[in-house]
XYZ file of C-alpha atoms in Angstrom:
294
model
C 157.961 -62.987 -31.815
C 158.386 -59.887 -29.675
C 155.242 -59.063 -27.574
C 153.362 -55.816 -28.116
C 154.115 -54.810 -24.446
C 157.907 -55.329 -24.970
C 157.826 -53.407 -28.244
C 155.970 -50.644 -26.584
C 158.338 -50.447 -23.701
C 161.292 -50.461 -26.128
C 159.841 -47.545 -28.046
C 159.316 -45.513 -24.831
C 162.954 -46.110 -23.818
C 164.289 -45.042 -27.236
C 162.047 -41.988 -27.025
C 163.295 -41.167 -23.573
C 166.925 -41.543 -24.619
C 166.350 -39.234 -27.623
C 164.689 -36.661 -25.386
C 167.641 -36.651 -23.010
C 169.890 -35.774 -25.895
C 167.778 -32.722 -26.848
C 168.463 -29.478 -24.988
C 165.401 -28.408 -23.036
C 164.351 -25.539 -20.667
C 165.853 -22.153 -20.415
C 169.253 -23.257 -21.630
C 167.735 -24.457 -24.868
C 165.890 -21.237 -25.328
C 169.159 -19.300 -24.804
C 171.009 -21.013 -27.584
C 172.335 -18.235 -29.926
C 170.890 -17.954 -33.374
C 173.225 -18.332 -36.223
C 175.122 -15.178 -37.117
C 173.795 -13.555 -40.244
C 176.177 -14.295 -43.150
C 174.501 -12.203 -45.921
C 174.205 -8.674 -44.509
C 173.035 -5.704 -46.447
C 173.296 -2.131 -45.034
C 171.273 0.614 -46.646
C 172.389 3.477 -44.527
C 175.774 5.255 -44.485
C 175.977 5.395 -40.749
C 175.279 1.723 -40.214
C 177.759 0.938 -43.040
C 180.680 2.455 -41.127
C 180.002 0.541 -37.926
C 179.181 -2.755 -39.591
C 182.586 -2.702 -41.436
C 184.338 -2.788 -38.075
C 182.227 -5.526 -36.596
C 182.226 -8.292 -39.309
C 184.536 -9.609 -41.972
C 183.953 -8.566 -45.557
C 182.767 -12.093 -46.448
C 179.640 -11.638 -44.296
C 178.659 -8.307 -46.029
C 176.707 -8.635 -49.355
C 176.253 -4.903 -49.958
C 176.499 -1.407 -48.410
C 174.836 1.885 -49.319
C 176.079 3.760 -52.280
C 177.923 6.306 -50.261
C 179.947 3.857 -48.129
C 183.025 4.175 -50.412
C 182.741 7.861 -51.006
C 185.659 9.471 -49.110
C 183.836 12.836 -49.054
C 181.219 11.501 -46.580
C 182.461 8.092 -45.420
C 185.086 7.657 -42.770
C 185.328 4.036 -43.812
C 185.625 4.523 -47.574
C 188.960 2.648 -47.826
C 187.559 -0.394 -45.946
C 184.348 -0.286 -48.003
C 186.135 -0.262 -51.414
C 185.265 -3.263 -53.565
C 182.135 -4.234 -51.651
C 178.913 -4.180 -53.752
C 176.584 -1.257 -53.132
C 172.778 -0.847 -53.262
C 170.542 2.105 -54.109
C 168.331 1.083 -51.188
C 165.261 0.066 -53.197
C 163.630 -3.249 -52.261
C 164.263 -4.973 -55.574
C 168.013 -4.288 -55.395
C 168.280 -5.281 -51.760
C 166.481 -8.530 -52.303
C 168.719 -9.332 -55.213
C 171.487 -9.859 -52.679
C 169.467 -12.560 -50.845
C 170.163 -10.938 -47.419
C 169.546 -12.759 -44.140
C 169.724 -9.350 -42.386
C 169.112 -5.768 -43.596
C 170.436 -2.857 -41.518
C 168.601 0.444 -41.966
C 168.474 3.742 -40.217
C 165.153 4.658 -38.552
C 164.496 7.080 -41.420
C 166.038 5.139 -44.210
C 163.879 4.685 -47.312
C 160.717 3.866 -45.346
C 158.895 2.445 -48.390
C 161.761 -0.119 -48.823
C 161.843 -0.992 -45.134
C 158.032 -1.419 -45.036
C 158.028 -3.752 -47.991
C 160.891 -5.807 -46.734
C 159.184 -6.286 -43.425
C 155.845 -7.235 -45.021
C 157.374 -9.997 -46.887
C 159.137 -11.403 -43.781
C 162.651 -10.062 -44.374
C 164.677 -9.541 -41.214
C 165.242 -5.769 -40.926
C 166.936 -4.059 -38.007
C 166.065 -0.343 -37.856
C 168.972 1.428 -36.052
C 168.438 4.769 -34.240
C 171.039 7.340 -35.315
C 173.088 8.847 -32.519
C 172.846 12.497 -31.570
C 175.491 12.346 -28.709
C 178.309 10.171 -27.427
C 175.950 7.982 -25.368
C 173.923 7.458 -28.457
C 176.996 6.212 -30.278
C 177.467 3.525 -27.717
C 173.855 2.491 -27.976
C 174.044 2.331 -31.764
C 177.166 0.218 -31.799
C 175.591 -2.203 -29.265
C 172.347 -2.456 -31.302
C 174.231 -3.304 -34.463
C 176.641 -5.675 -32.717
C 173.684 -7.610 -31.236
C 171.995 -7.782 -34.629
C 175.077 -9.250 -36.367
C 175.948 -11.546 -33.452
C 179.176 -9.706 -32.485
C 178.494 -8.340 -29.005
C 182.081 -8.706 -27.804
C 183.458 -6.844 -30.824
C 180.923 -4.075 -30.215
C 182.107 -3.721 -26.579
C 185.721 -3.679 -27.853
C 184.815 -0.860 -30.226
C 183.125 1.078 -27.438
C 186.053 0.566 -25.205
C 188.358 1.973 -27.902
C 186.093 4.999 -28.291
C 186.052 5.648 -24.568
C 189.788 5.316 -24.249
C 190.358 7.735 -27.015
C 187.833 10.214 -25.516
C 189.834 10.105 -22.270
C 192.733 11.632 -24.020
C 190.749 14.714 -25.025
C 189.230 15.533 -21.642
C 190.027 18.785 -19.872
C 189.304 20.461 -16.514
C 185.454 20.716 -16.249
C 185.705 23.896 -14.421
C 187.872 25.682 -16.990
C 186.331 28.364 -19.159
C 185.481 27.046 -22.654
C 186.593 28.805 -25.880
C 183.801 29.020 -28.381
C 183.735 27.268 -31.780
C 181.429 27.569 -34.732
C 180.870 25.017 -37.457
C 180.486 26.954 -40.666
C 179.486 25.232 -43.940
C 178.445 26.104 -47.485
C 175.180 28.150 -47.656
C 175.878 29.341 -44.089
C 174.833 26.053 -42.584
C 175.903 25.499 -39.004
C 175.035 23.201 -36.166
C 172.939 24.213 -33.126
C 172.465 22.165 -29.969
C 171.209 18.608 -29.578
C 173.007 17.006 -32.508
C 176.191 14.962 -33.133
C 178.172 17.984 -34.270
C 177.244 19.882 -31.072
C 178.323 16.832 -29.050
C 181.576 16.712 -30.911
C 182.387 20.379 -30.035
C 181.486 19.873 -26.395
C 183.538 16.608 -26.134
C 186.494 18.591 -27.482
C 186.174 21.282 -24.767
C 184.424 23.998 -26.808
C 181.181 25.887 -26.226
C 179.013 25.833 -29.335
C 178.926 29.452 -30.652
C 175.830 28.752 -32.735
C 173.752 28.968 -29.585
C 174.616 32.611 -29.312
C 173.681 33.481 -32.906
C 170.232 33.793 -34.471
C 169.865 30.760 -36.696
C 167.792 31.147 -39.851
C 165.920 28.562 -41.890
C 167.523 25.117 -41.928
C 170.080 26.007 -39.368
C 171.898 28.664 -41.450
C 173.526 31.740 -40.163
C 174.354 34.969 -42.259
C 178.007 35.590 -42.879
C 177.469 39.038 -41.488
C 176.505 37.614 -38.142
C 179.688 35.532 -38.115
C 181.870 38.461 -38.844
C 180.124 40.763 -36.395
C 180.212 38.207 -33.592
C 182.967 35.765 -34.352
C 183.794 32.556 -32.428
C 187.160 31.810 -30.889
C 187.569 28.966 -33.461
C 185.953 28.714 -36.948
C 185.373 25.046 -37.973
C 185.109 24.297 -41.652
C 184.109 20.930 -43.061
C 186.447 20.981 -46.071
C 189.114 22.978 -47.832
C 187.877 26.092 -49.521
C 189.371 24.814 -52.862
C 186.861 21.850 -52.782
C 183.821 24.086 -53.319
C 182.773 25.135 -56.829
C 179.051 25.845 -56.469
C 177.261 29.167 -55.949
C 175.963 28.082 -52.554
C 179.580 28.023 -51.418
C 180.109 31.654 -52.088
C 179.961 32.412 -48.362
C 183.021 30.270 -47.544
C 184.921 31.860 -50.455
C 183.872 35.456 -49.453
C 186.744 37.933 -48.745
C 185.058 38.816 -45.471
C 185.456 35.201 -44.229
C 189.060 35.081 -45.569
C 189.738 38.287 -43.539
C 188.204 36.689 -40.442
C 190.351 33.569 -40.883
C 193.470 35.800 -40.923
C 192.472 37.279 -37.636
C 191.017 34.285 -35.878
C 192.124 30.673 -35.773
C 190.225 28.131 -37.954
C 190.461 24.452 -38.640
C 189.246 21.999 -41.320
C 187.597 18.975 -39.763
C 186.441 16.755 -42.652
C 182.683 16.133 -42.703
C 183.129 12.440 -43.116
C 184.222 12.083 -39.445
C 181.123 13.838 -37.967
C 178.373 13.410 -40.533
C 177.310 10.222 -38.678
C 177.344 9.321 -35.019
C 179.907 6.537 -35.047
C 183.112 5.767 -33.272
C 184.858 7.682 -36.132
C 183.720 10.879 -34.410
C 186.713 10.578 -32.092
C 188.996 11.457 -35.002
C 187.265 14.788 -35.354
C 187.228 15.340 -31.546
C 190.980 14.803 -31.489
C 191.498 17.432 -34.206
C 189.414 19.873 -32.342
C 191.032 19.105 -29.100
C 194.471 19.884 -30.586
C 193.044 23.167 -31.982
C 191.649 24.005 -28.549
C 195.008 23.340 -26.926
C 196.803 25.592 -29.373
C 194.289 28.343 -28.827
C 194.638 28.153 -25.052
C 198.405 28.150 -25.275
C 198.427 31.226 -27.464
C 195.932 33.004 -25.265
C 197.921 32.605 -22.071
C 199.486 35.880 -20.671
C 203.206 36.075 -21.504
């Protein structure tokens, strides 16, 4: 019969051997957590970044706008993926292991999901180029794809290099002009887009009304060097679009250059903004070439 002392010693040796096999200390704490495999995004802006960071198989659902080409720069890639209205019941129906939301996305839904222990990452929406980098990094970290996030940022920065101009050169002015007279003042992603393309934002010289609107009379009386529209005039059918169909604006467009930069590229602060910046940079180069003394 084995003695109690020998049995106790054997148990201690077995326990020690098992402990040696287990990771301990800082290295163990640094072990990466499993990458989420059932991701739900309930914000249009997080949708578009997520789609370029993870394969479709890891996405359970996107926001209802993700596949709408009028507002989403990633509509083609989002096609066929399930969508959610953003309410808690619908989101939970997808059994997510990660929910991505904007900081202002459906606060009631986000609050409820957090109270029941659901993992929710609230992503701050970018208002400038630096903010886009931060947003990409935040989402990439949440989904366990930091390297892909850095690659996305590298691509953004390389593309921006191709649009840079002499910092000391005088900047032509540009004005974003949308339905109902809406424009973009300073401190937002549209303003950052104009500046990155080498323009001065003409809205800072105009008196903006309620909600960031500017009367058509002000635009005609003090026009920018470039008028930037968010869509073709033919796309608008509502009364609030009377300003972009007005004969006075048509006359101004015959006298001054204008460009259509689809809203889907600059509605959100994502890496897709570079597409809009490129379009504006080309328009700026054309304006500068035509303005040179002959």
